[in-house]
Short mmCIF file of C-alpha atoms and ligand atoms in Angstrom, two decimals:
data_model
loop_
_atom_site.label_atom_id
_atom_site.label_comp_id
_atom_site.label_asym_id
_atom_site.label_seq_id
_atom_site.Cartn_x
_atom_site.Cartn_y
_atom_site.Cartn_z
CA MET H 1142 8.38 106.07 78.07
CA GLN H 1143 6.57 107.78 74.81
CA PHE H 1144 5.63 105.92 72.00
CA HIS H 1145 3.80 106.62 68.83
CA LEU H 1146 1.99 104.68 67.07
CA ASP H 1147 -0.34 104.37 62.55
CA ALA H 1148 -1.81 101.94 62.11
CA THR H 1149 -3.61 101.05 58.77
CA PHE H 1150 -6.69 98.43 59.74
CA THR H 1151 -7.30 96.90 56.26
CA LEU H 1152 -11.44 95.68 56.53
CA SER H 1153 -13.79 93.01 54.63
CA THR H 1154 -16.41 95.43 53.53
CA ASP H 1155 -16.52 99.45 52.29
CA LEU H 1156 -16.52 101.87 55.86
CA SER H 1157 -17.42 105.00 54.55
CA SER H 1158 -20.88 106.13 55.35
CA LEU H 1159 -19.50 104.86 59.39
CA LYS H 1160 -16.97 107.67 59.47
CA LYS H 1161 -18.91 109.03 63.51
CA GLU H 1162 -19.40 105.56 64.14
CA ILE H 1163 -15.22 104.87 64.31
CA GLN H 1164 -15.09 108.23 65.15
CA SER H 1165 -16.34 107.60 69.09
CA PHE H 1166 -15.26 103.97 69.25
CA ALA H 1167 -11.95 105.08 69.16
CA HIS H 1168 -12.64 107.71 71.36
CA SER H 1169 -14.52 105.04 73.81
CA LEU H 1170 -11.01 103.03 73.93
CA PRO H 1171 -9.26 104.72 76.64
CA ALA H 1172 -11.94 104.04 78.94
CA THR H 1173 -13.09 99.82 77.64
CA LEU H 1174 -9.47 98.86 77.15
CA PHE H 1175 -7.35 101.03 79.69
CA LYS H 1176 -8.52 102.91 82.67
CA LYS H 1177 -6.75 100.30 84.95
CA GLN H 1178 -2.71 102.09 83.19
CA GLU H 1179 -2.22 104.67 86.04
CA GLY H 1180 0.31 107.20 85.23
CA THR H 1181 -0.47 107.02 82.01
CA THR H 1182 -1.07 109.47 78.83
CA LEU H 1183 -2.85 108.07 75.79
CA SER H 1184 -4.65 109.72 73.10
CA PHE H 1185 -6.43 107.13 69.90
CA THR H 1186 -7.24 109.22 66.86
CA ILE H 1187 -8.60 107.71 64.00
CA ALA H 1188 -7.78 109.07 60.59
CA ASN H 1189 -8.16 108.28 56.62
CA VAL H 1190 -11.30 106.73 57.56
CA HIS H 1191 -12.26 106.10 53.19
CA ASN H 1192 -13.30 102.54 50.97
CA ASN H 1193 -12.41 99.71 53.57
CA SER H 1194 -9.64 101.01 55.56
CA PHE H 1195 -8.36 103.23 58.20
CA THR H 1196 -5.69 105.20 60.39
CA LEU H 1197 -5.81 104.59 63.69
CA SER H 1198 -2.90 107.06 65.91
CA ILE H 1199 -1.99 105.76 69.55
CA ALA H 1200 0.29 108.44 71.10
CA SER H 1201 0.72 107.45 74.29
CA GLU H 1202 3.04 108.32 77.72
CA GLY H 1203 4.40 106.27 80.06
CA ALA H 1204 4.18 102.45 81.72
CA PHE H 1205 1.83 101.32 78.04
CA ARG H 1206 3.03 99.90 75.38
CA PRO H 1207 0.78 101.16 72.58
CA HIS H 1208 2.37 97.84 69.86
CA ASN H 1209 0.20 95.23 73.35
CA ALA H 1210 -3.32 97.04 72.63
CA LEU H 1211 -3.84 96.83 68.80
CA LEU H 1212 -4.40 93.45 69.30
CA GLN H 1213 -6.80 94.12 71.49
CA ILE H 1214 -8.59 97.29 69.78
CA LYS H 1215 -9.16 95.37 66.67
CA ASN H 1216 -11.02 92.42 68.99
CA ALA H 1217 -13.04 95.65 70.61
CA PHE H 1218 -13.63 96.52 67.02
CA SER H 1219 -14.14 93.06 65.73
CA ARG H 1220 -17.18 92.54 68.33
CA GLU H 1221 -18.46 96.45 68.08
CA PHE H 1222 -19.01 96.04 63.88
CA GLY H 1223 -18.90 93.01 63.10
CA LYS H 1224 -22.78 92.55 65.17
CA THR H 1225 -24.38 95.62 63.39
CA HIS H 1226 -22.43 95.52 60.67
CA HIS H 1227 -21.20 92.90 59.56
CA ILE H 1228 -17.21 94.57 59.43
CA GLY H 1229 -14.68 92.81 60.34
CA VAL H 1230 -10.53 93.22 59.70
CA ARG H 1231 -8.78 91.88 57.51
CA ASP H 1232 -5.15 93.26 58.85
CA ILE H 1233 -3.14 95.12 60.65
CA THR H 1234 -0.27 97.08 60.19
CA ILE H 1235 2.32 98.90 61.77
CA THR H 1236 2.94 101.77 59.19
CA ARG H 1237 4.89 104.28 61.71
CA TYR H 1238 5.99 103.47 65.44
CA GLU H 1239 8.25 105.85 67.01
CA MET H 1240 9.20 104.59 71.36
CA THR H 1241 11.41 106.88 72.92
CA PHE H 1242 12.84 104.94 75.63
CA ASP H 1243 15.13 106.07 78.88
CA LEU H 1244 18.38 104.04 79.18
CA GLU H 1245 20.30 103.67 81.64
CA LYS H 1246 23.59 105.13 81.13
CA LYS H 1247 25.24 106.87 77.58
CA PRO H 1248 25.63 104.12 74.54
CA LEU H 1249 29.97 103.58 74.26
CA LYS H 1250 29.36 103.65 70.66
CA LYS H 1251 27.12 103.41 68.17
CA VAL H 1252 24.19 100.99 68.54
CA THR H 1253 22.33 99.25 65.16
CA ILE H 1254 19.37 97.05 65.73
CA PRO H 1255 17.99 94.67 63.05
CA PHE H 1256 13.86 94.94 61.63
CA GLY H 1257 14.30 99.27 62.90
CA THR H 1258 16.61 102.04 63.47
CA VAL H 1259 17.66 102.98 66.85
CA THR H 1260 18.73 106.63 67.31
CA ILE H 1261 20.26 108.06 70.28
CA THR H 1262 20.49 111.43 72.04
CA GLY H 1263 22.40 111.32 76.25
CA LYS H 1264 20.39 108.48 77.15
CA GLN H 1265 17.48 108.62 75.37
CA ALA H 1266 16.77 106.65 73.07
CA THR H 1267 14.24 106.30 69.99
CA LEU H 1268 13.44 103.37 68.07
CA SER H 1269 11.40 103.58 65.00
CA LEU H 1270 9.53 100.82 63.14
CA SER H 1271 7.64 101.15 59.79
CA ASN H 1272 5.87 97.97 57.90
CA VAL H 1273 5.05 95.71 60.78
CA ASP H 1274 2.53 92.57 60.59
CA GLU H 1275 0.38 91.36 62.92
CA GLU H 1276 2.60 88.27 63.14
CA PHE H 1277 5.71 90.37 64.32
CA LEU H 1278 3.01 92.10 66.53
CA ARG H 1279 2.06 88.72 67.90
CA ARG H 1280 5.31 87.17 68.68
CA ASN H 1281 6.38 90.24 70.69
CA TYR H 1282 9.07 91.69 68.72
CA ILE H 1283 8.91 95.07 69.49
CA ASP H 1284 9.44 94.37 73.64
CA ARG H 1285 12.40 91.92 73.06
CA MET H 1286 14.24 94.89 70.54
CA ILE H 1287 13.86 97.20 73.32
CA SER H 1288 14.94 94.85 75.69
CA ARG H 1289 17.97 94.53 72.98
CA ILE H 1290 18.78 98.07 72.28
CA LYS H 1291 19.46 98.05 76.68
CA GLU H 1292 21.38 94.96 76.49
CA LYS H 1293 23.43 96.63 74.03
CA VAL H 1294 24.12 99.51 75.84
CA GLU H 1295 25.08 97.73 78.49
CA ASN H 1296 27.12 94.76 77.28
CA GLN H 1297 29.39 98.15 76.13
CA TYR H 1298 30.29 98.81 79.00
CA TYR H 1299 31.81 95.03 79.90
CA GLU H 1300 33.68 95.04 77.25
CA GLY H 1301 37.95 94.53 78.37
CA LYS H 1302 36.85 94.81 82.25
CA ALA H 1303 37.73 92.88 85.19
CA GLU H 1304 35.91 89.48 85.69
CA PHE H 1305 34.06 88.89 89.01
CA TRP H 1306 36.87 87.74 90.99
CA LYS H 1307 36.39 86.80 95.06
CA SER H 1308 39.26 84.58 97.18
CA ILE H 1309 37.17 82.25 99.12
CA TRP H 1310 39.82 79.74 100.22
CA GLU H 1311 43.38 78.85 99.50
CA SER H 1312 46.31 75.78 100.38
CA LYS H 1313 49.14 76.46 101.80
CA GLU H 1314 52.34 76.71 99.78
CA LYS H 1315 52.98 73.43 98.11
CA LYS H 1316 56.56 73.06 96.73
CA SER H 1317 56.45 71.92 92.95
CA VAL H 1318 58.90 69.61 91.80
CA TRP H 1319 59.49 70.83 88.16
CA SER H 1320 58.98 74.39 86.82
CA LYS H 1321 58.14 72.27 82.67
CA ASP H 1322 54.83 73.00 80.60
CA PRO H 1323 52.98 69.21 81.62
CA THR H 1324 51.86 69.29 77.39
CA GLU H 1325 55.97 69.92 75.99
CA GLU H 1326 57.31 67.02 77.93
CA MET H 1327 54.38 64.78 77.16
CA VAL H 1328 54.69 65.01 73.70
CA LYS H 1329 58.16 64.97 74.40
CA LYS H 1330 57.89 61.04 75.41
CA GLY H 1331 55.81 59.68 73.19
CA TRP H 1332 52.49 60.31 75.78
CA LEU H 1333 50.90 62.76 73.65
CA GLN H 1334 50.73 63.60 70.12
CA GLN H 1335 49.14 66.48 68.40
CA GLY H 1336 45.00 65.82 67.39
CA PRO H 1337 44.71 65.05 63.26
CA THR H 1338 42.48 68.99 63.96
CA LYS H 1339 43.89 72.05 65.32
CA GLY H 1340 43.15 72.31 69.84
CA LYS H 1341 42.76 68.11 69.16
CA TRP H 1342 44.80 65.73 70.60
CA PHE H 1343 45.28 62.23 70.70
CA TYR H 1344 45.61 59.97 74.06
CA ARG H 1345 48.98 57.85 73.03
CA PRO H 1346 48.66 55.21 75.91
CA GLN H 1347 50.40 56.93 78.96
CA ALA H 1348 49.24 59.73 78.97
CA ALA H 1349 45.60 58.27 78.85
CA ALA H 1350 46.58 56.21 81.35
CA ILE H 1351 46.36 59.67 83.63
CA LEU H 1352 43.03 61.04 82.43
CA LYS H 1353 41.13 57.83 83.68
CA ALA H 1354 43.38 57.51 86.20
CA MET H 1355 41.28 61.38 87.00
CA GLU H 1356 38.37 60.28 86.36
CA GLN H 1357 38.59 57.30 88.51
CA ILE H 1358 39.03 59.36 91.09
CA ALA H 1359 35.83 62.55 90.02
CA ILE H 1360 33.99 58.81 90.86
CA ASN H 1361 34.89 57.27 93.68
CA GLU H 1362 35.80 60.03 95.62
CA VAL H 1363 33.11 62.57 94.70
CA LEU H 1364 30.46 61.30 93.44
CA ALA H 1365 29.85 57.67 94.72
CA PRO H 1366 29.98 59.32 98.25
CA LEU H 1367 27.28 60.69 98.06
CA GLY H 1368 25.32 58.38 95.47
CA PHE H 1369 25.46 60.28 92.12
CA GLN H 1370 24.15 57.81 89.05
CA GLU H 1371 25.78 57.91 86.03
CA ILE H 1372 23.71 58.32 82.79
CA ILE H 1373 24.54 58.38 79.16
CA GLU H 1374 23.16 61.72 76.84
CA SER H 1375 23.60 62.51 73.52
CA HIS H 1376 26.32 64.44 72.34
CA ILE H 1377 25.06 66.09 69.59
CA VAL H 1378 22.54 69.34 71.09
CA PRO H 1379 19.62 70.68 68.58
CA PHE H 1380 19.54 74.09 68.70
CA ASP H 1381 15.47 74.39 70.96
CA ILE H 1382 17.85 73.22 74.62
CA TRP H 1383 20.62 76.18 73.41
CA LEU H 1384 17.06 78.18 73.01
CA LYS H 1385 16.67 77.66 76.18
CA THR H 1386 19.65 77.78 78.05
CA GLY H 1387 20.87 80.97 76.90
CA HIS H 1388 24.05 78.84 74.91
CA MET H 1389 22.44 80.04 71.57
CA GLU H 1390 22.75 83.53 72.40
CA GLY H 1391 25.42 83.32 74.20
CA MET H 1392 27.75 81.78 72.28
CA PRO H 1393 27.25 81.31 69.15
CA ALA H 1394 30.61 81.78 67.81
CA GLU H 1395 32.41 79.31 69.71
CA PHE H 1396 30.25 76.03 69.32
CA TYR H 1397 30.65 72.98 66.80
CA TYR H 1398 28.32 72.65 64.61
CA VAL H 1399 26.72 69.38 63.65
CA ALA H 1400 25.36 69.00 59.90
CA GLU H 1401 23.30 66.36 58.57
CA PRO H 1402 23.04 65.09 54.68
CA LYS H 1403 19.71 66.95 52.79
CA THR H 1404 18.90 62.26 51.53
CA ARG H 1405 21.24 59.11 52.02
CA ASP H 1406 19.65 58.65 48.89
CA ALA H 1407 22.90 57.61 46.75
CA LYS H 1408 21.59 59.30 43.30
CA SER H 1409 22.16 62.38 44.90
CA TRP H 1410 25.36 61.66 46.14
CA GLU H 1411 26.80 60.55 42.82
CA HIS H 1412 28.47 63.26 41.68
CA PHE H 1413 30.01 64.12 44.91
CA VAL H 1414 31.45 60.31 44.73
CA ASP H 1415 32.60 61.04 40.74
CA LEU H 1416 34.96 63.97 41.47
CA THR H 1417 36.35 62.44 45.03
CA LYS H 1418 37.18 59.36 42.54
CA ILE H 1419 38.51 61.09 40.15
CA THR H 1420 40.37 64.16 41.82
CA LYS H 1421 41.48 62.72 45.04
CA GLU H 1422 40.20 65.69 46.22
CA ILE H 1423 36.17 66.86 48.31
CA PRO H 1424 34.76 68.81 46.02
CA ALA H 1425 33.27 71.37 48.54
CA ASP H 1426 30.50 72.99 46.49
CA GLU H 1427 28.84 69.70 46.01
CA LEU H 1428 29.15 68.96 49.08
CA GLN H 1429 27.96 71.85 50.29
CA LYS H 1430 24.90 70.59 47.46
CA ASN H 1431 23.89 67.62 49.46
CA LEU H 1432 24.49 68.96 53.10
CA SER H 1433 21.48 70.10 55.65
CA THR H 1434 22.18 73.98 57.79
CA PRO H 1435 22.93 72.83 60.35
CA THR H 1436 19.65 72.55 63.01
CA ALA H 1437 22.32 70.87 66.06
CA GLY H 1438 25.75 71.34 67.66
CA ILE H 1439 28.32 69.30 69.50
CA CYS H 1440 28.17 68.79 73.23
CA TYR H 1441 29.50 72.56 74.55
CA ALA H 1442 28.40 70.98 78.17
CA GLN H 1443 27.20 68.27 79.29
CA CYS H 1444 23.69 70.19 81.59
CA PRO H 1445 21.91 71.12 78.53
CA VAL H 1446 20.86 67.96 77.48
CA ILE H 1447 20.53 66.90 80.71
CA TYR H 1448 17.59 69.30 81.46
CA TRP H 1449 16.40 68.52 78.90
CA SER H 1450 15.78 64.70 79.88
CA PHE H 1451 13.97 66.51 82.65
CA LYS H 1452 11.56 68.02 80.82
CA GLY H 1453 8.42 68.53 82.23
CA LYS H 1454 8.79 66.33 84.34
CA THR H 1455 7.28 66.15 87.72
CA ILE H 1456 9.70 64.54 89.46
CA ALA H 1457 8.58 62.32 92.68
CA GLU H 1458 9.72 63.82 96.31
CA SER H 1459 11.68 60.68 97.45
CA SER H 1460 13.44 61.37 94.22
CA LEU H 1461 15.34 64.50 95.64
CA PRO H 1462 17.62 65.33 95.03
CA VAL H 1463 18.02 64.43 91.51
CA LEU H 1464 21.91 62.99 91.54
CA VAL H 1465 23.10 62.39 88.19
CA TYR H 1466 26.46 62.85 86.35
CA ASP H 1467 27.07 62.03 82.81
CA LYS H 1468 31.09 60.68 81.60
CA THR H 1469 30.45 60.27 78.16
CA ALA H 1470 29.62 63.30 76.24
CA ILE H 1471 33.02 65.54 74.78
CA SER H 1472 33.12 68.65 74.51
CA ASN H 1473 33.13 71.03 72.00
CA ARG H 1474 34.51 74.47 71.41
CA TYR H 1475 36.20 76.34 68.72
CA GLU H 1476 38.57 77.81 70.50
CA SER H 1477 40.57 81.03 68.56
CA GLY H 1478 44.02 82.08 69.78
CA GLY H 1479 44.19 80.96 73.79
CA ARG H 1480 44.59 77.23 72.59
CA HIS H 1481 47.54 75.61 74.93
CA GLY H 1482 48.60 72.21 75.21
CA ILE H 1483 46.09 69.98 76.49
CA GLU H 1484 44.51 72.99 78.87
CA ARG H 1485 43.23 75.49 76.73
CA VAL H 1486 41.99 72.96 73.81
CA ASP H 1487 38.45 72.57 71.32
CA GLU H 1488 37.74 69.22 72.64
CA PHE H 1489 37.94 68.38 76.63
CA HIS H 1490 36.64 65.23 78.29
CA ARG H 1491 34.60 65.58 81.24
CA VAL H 1492 32.38 64.05 83.81
CA GLU H 1493 29.26 65.99 84.99
CA PRO H 1494 27.87 65.49 87.70
CA VAL H 1495 23.80 67.96 87.52
CA TYR H 1496 21.97 67.66 91.14
CA ILE H 1497 18.21 69.05 90.82
CA GLY H 1498 16.52 69.20 94.79
CA THR H 1499 15.20 72.23 96.82
CA ARG H 1500 17.13 75.35 98.22
CA GLU H 1501 18.02 73.76 100.97
CA GLN H 1502 19.40 69.99 99.73
CA LEU H 1503 21.21 71.61 97.22
CA LEU H 1504 22.58 74.26 99.64
CA ASP H 1505 23.93 71.29 101.58
CA LEU H 1506 25.62 68.76 98.83
CA ARG H 1507 27.22 72.75 97.87
CA ASP H 1508 29.34 72.00 101.11
CA LYS H 1509 29.32 68.04 101.05
CA LEU H 1510 31.21 68.53 97.01
CA LEU H 1511 33.04 70.90 98.68
CA ASP H 1512 34.54 68.30 101.19
CA ARG H 1513 35.11 65.86 98.61
CA TYR H 1514 36.76 67.75 96.53
CA LYS H 1515 38.86 68.97 99.39
CA TYR H 1516 39.91 65.75 100.26
CA VAL H 1517 40.95 65.17 96.64
CA PHE H 1518 42.65 68.26 95.86
CA ASN H 1519 44.12 68.23 99.65
CA LYS H 1520 45.14 64.77 100.25
CA ILE H 1521 44.55 62.68 97.06
CA PHE H 1522 46.77 65.55 94.95
CA ASP H 1523 48.84 67.12 96.98
CA LEU H 1524 48.20 70.50 95.77
CA GLU H 1525 48.31 73.92 95.97
CA TRP H 1526 44.55 75.45 95.26
CA ARG H 1527 42.79 77.89 95.97
CA MET H 1528 38.88 78.11 95.41
CA ALA H 1529 37.02 81.76 94.61
CA TRP H 1530 33.25 82.99 93.90
CA VAL H 1531 33.33 84.17 90.13
CA THR H 1532 30.52 85.18 87.59
CA PRO H 1533 28.34 82.57 87.30
CA TRP H 1534 29.46 80.03 84.05
CA TYR H 1535 26.01 81.20 82.30
CA MET H 1536 26.04 85.19 82.91
CA GLN H 1537 30.15 83.87 81.31
CA GLN H 1538 28.77 82.23 78.47
CA ALA H 1539 26.19 84.83 77.87
CA GLY H 1540 28.80 87.93 78.21
CA LYS H 1541 28.08 89.28 81.28
CA LEU H 1542 29.57 89.60 84.37
CA GLY H 1543 28.38 89.29 87.94
CA ASP H 1544 29.09 90.31 91.04
CA GLU H 1545 28.83 89.84 94.88
CA SER H 1546 24.87 89.41 94.60
CA THR H 1547 25.25 85.94 92.95
CA GLN H 1548 26.73 83.54 96.30
CA ASP H 1549 23.77 81.57 97.46
CA THR H 1550 23.34 81.24 93.64
CA GLY H 1551 26.86 81.43 91.66
CA THR H 1552 30.18 79.53 91.09
CA ILE H 1553 32.70 78.38 92.19
CA ASP H 1554 35.61 78.09 90.92
CA PHE H 1555 38.78 75.82 91.86
CA GLU H 1556 42.20 77.16 90.49
CA ALA H 1557 45.47 75.60 90.71
CA TYR H 1558 48.93 76.93 90.33
CA MET H 1559 51.12 76.07 87.41
CA PRO H 1560 55.02 76.48 88.22
CA TYR H 1561 55.72 76.53 84.81
CA ARG H 1562 53.51 79.71 84.31
CA GLY H 1563 55.59 81.87 86.45
CA ASN H 1564 55.66 83.13 90.46
CA ARG H 1565 52.48 83.02 92.82
CA LYS H 1566 51.84 86.34 92.37
CA ASP H 1567 51.64 87.02 89.21
CA SER H 1568 51.08 84.78 86.86
CA GLU H 1569 47.77 82.97 85.29
CA TRP H 1570 46.60 79.90 88.18
CA LEU H 1571 44.27 77.41 85.78
CA GLU H 1572 41.24 77.41 85.76
CA PHE H 1573 40.68 73.88 86.68
CA GLN H 1574 37.59 73.14 87.87
CA ASN H 1575 33.80 74.71 88.50
CA LEU H 1576 30.65 74.45 91.41
CA SER H 1577 27.32 76.20 90.56
CA ILE H 1578 24.54 76.66 92.36
CA LEU H 1579 21.77 78.22 89.87
CA GLY H 1580 18.82 78.48 91.03
CA ASP H 1581 15.77 77.91 88.83
CA LYS H 1582 16.71 79.43 85.84
CA TYR H 1583 16.75 76.25 83.95
CA ILE H 1584 13.80 74.62 86.07
CA GLY H 1585 11.71 77.25 84.98
CA ALA H 1586 13.18 76.95 81.35
CA PHE H 1587 12.82 73.60 80.49
CA ASN H 1588 9.69 73.18 83.12
CA ILE H 1589 10.75 71.02 85.07
CA LYS H 1590 8.66 70.03 88.34
CA ALA H 1591 8.18 68.66 91.98
CA GLN H 1592 5.65 66.95 93.45
CA LYS H 1593 5.88 69.77 96.53
CA SER H 1594 8.91 71.54 96.87
CA LYS H 1595 10.32 74.31 94.73
CA LEU H 1596 13.05 73.49 92.95
CA TRP H 1597 17.06 75.14 92.09
CA SER H 1598 19.91 73.02 90.33
CA GLY H 1599 23.14 73.05 89.41
CA CYS H 1600 25.88 71.96 87.95
CA SER H 1601 29.77 70.95 88.75
CA GLY H 1602 32.75 70.06 85.04
CA ILE H 1603 35.55 68.13 86.32
CA GLY H 1604 37.94 68.90 83.00
CA LEU H 1605 39.82 65.21 82.93
CA GLU H 1606 42.28 67.85 80.94
CA ARG H 1607 42.45 70.53 83.23
CA TRP H 1608 42.75 68.13 86.66
CA ALA H 1609 45.26 66.40 84.75
CA THR H 1610 46.72 69.23 84.09
CA ALA H 1611 46.81 70.77 87.98
CA PHE H 1612 48.43 68.05 88.96
CA LEU H 1613 51.17 67.41 86.20
CA ALA H 1614 52.07 70.96 86.28
CA GLN H 1615 52.92 70.82 90.11
CA LYS H 1616 53.78 66.51 90.25
CA GLY H 1617 56.07 65.79 87.41
CA LEU H 1618 55.43 63.65 85.18
CA ASP H 1619 58.37 61.26 86.74
CA GLN H 1620 55.84 59.40 89.15
CA LYS H 1621 58.57 58.32 91.66
CA SER H 1622 57.43 61.79 93.04
CA TRP H 1623 53.55 61.02 92.99
CA PRO H 1624 51.82 61.04 96.40
CA SER H 1625 51.14 57.80 96.95
CA THR H 1626 47.20 58.13 97.70
CA PHE H 1627 47.47 59.17 93.81
CA LYS H 1628 49.24 56.28 92.72
CA LYS H 1629 46.89 54.11 94.29
CA TYR H 1630 44.97 54.71 91.47
CA LEU H 1631 47.66 54.68 89.24
CA SER H 1632 49.97 52.14 90.13
CA ALA H 1633 52.19 52.31 87.28
CA LEU H 1634 52.14 53.74 83.75
CA PRO H 1635 51.75 51.89 80.29
CA LYS H 1636 54.51 50.27 78.63
CA GLY H 1637 53.48 52.23 75.58
CA ILE H 1638 54.05 52.31 72.49
CA GLU H 1639 58.20 52.84 70.78
CA PHE H 1640 58.90 54.67 67.08
CA LEU H 1641 61.68 53.73 65.10
N1 LIG O 2290 27.99 73.65 82.90
C1 LIG O 2290 29.66 73.69 83.13
C2 LIG O 2290 30.38 74.45 82.66
O1 LIG O 2290 29.95 74.85 81.20
C3 LIG O 2290 30.14 72.71 84.03
O2 LIG O 2290 30.11 72.25 83.15
O3 LIG O 2290 31.20 75.21 83.25
ZN1 ZN O 2291 26.90 72.34 82.90
#
């Protein structure tokens, strides 16, 4: 990498009489501060020394990043000139900064970055900045800008590419009893009703009973036998949690955001109430005035808040592996084009187990979970389904593709054949569940510790709507055709409500 940086140092007093001393300070810098940097060429020059400022220019080539040294130089300067001449540094501003670095690949289209300009020729990028203050340096923005440029180019190659997918296991073919879309048929029967806003559903007693049976099966057949304990988490996720998990940068266009009122003071809401009473409409502008900017969103997946609950804690060895699940928080995702039936929605119900333990404990748990899941899908649902390694969900949710290397840790998708979508080979199977082991990604992000062991974590998403549609798409709505093992959980549907 090549760097050229000009910084203005503003001082507390006039230093024009000290030109010589300042020059020799500049000459001494490479030796005193940076002698350990191998393979780096480096030069420091000081110019424009007058009154109470001077310009320091740093040119370098190699791994050394001059911006990371500026605060150190400031301290060194203060040490040297504070004692002898009572001069302190008021502030530093980078007036001009050019960084040239290599990219792995040539960009496919233009790349832009906030706070600076990027020009790219071939695989070489140049980032130019001006008027950078100390706060900017202290917050480490520059290194992140370089990483972001590299990432944006990298991402251009992912767009439109097929996701990583590698089959692990498949069941035998099963004879389906029908090939209809279960959502449409349930709507016709009055078991289900389109919700009041897009991508939401109202489950009438029959459909509700089916989802609840799915939940019971997940708990009784999978989670309870393995020793999972239920927790109840908050449904509203503050942004600092999503900053740690990476969702904030990965999915900002998919959250449902939560806005708090600016105040509960009735006086502030009086005009809003007046307008609402008189016009019988919601005065949008007036409402906006009374709302705060969101600082949270509605649950997107349940695990982030579970990790948050362990933040900074040291878990006793006797509590490992930690096995918990939430079945209360409802997940909301703003879908755009893809909504379909109850299987692709903006609001869905899920049981999410989360596990924290040693690598060995989690790999063992994965086998046990797989056994329990196989039991449910083979013996209780009698499904035609398969499992595949896919891009880990946290990468997916950050717009990335996975690869073969992500397998000790990684995500397994469970997919069911959906007869209404066409033949087995060409139609898209429904992802009706996933299971992930995620290494220490969230353990590190939330600073979770054990007394002795190194921890890993993982989670598994059990979507009730997904389980229900996978089952109904193959087994139909007529209970006579349902496997008797399933009927143990739902012997008869509620009679529901008749409308005239
Ligand atoms: N957190 C996982 C996901 O979002 C499992 O629910 O898919
Ligand atoms: Zn999760």
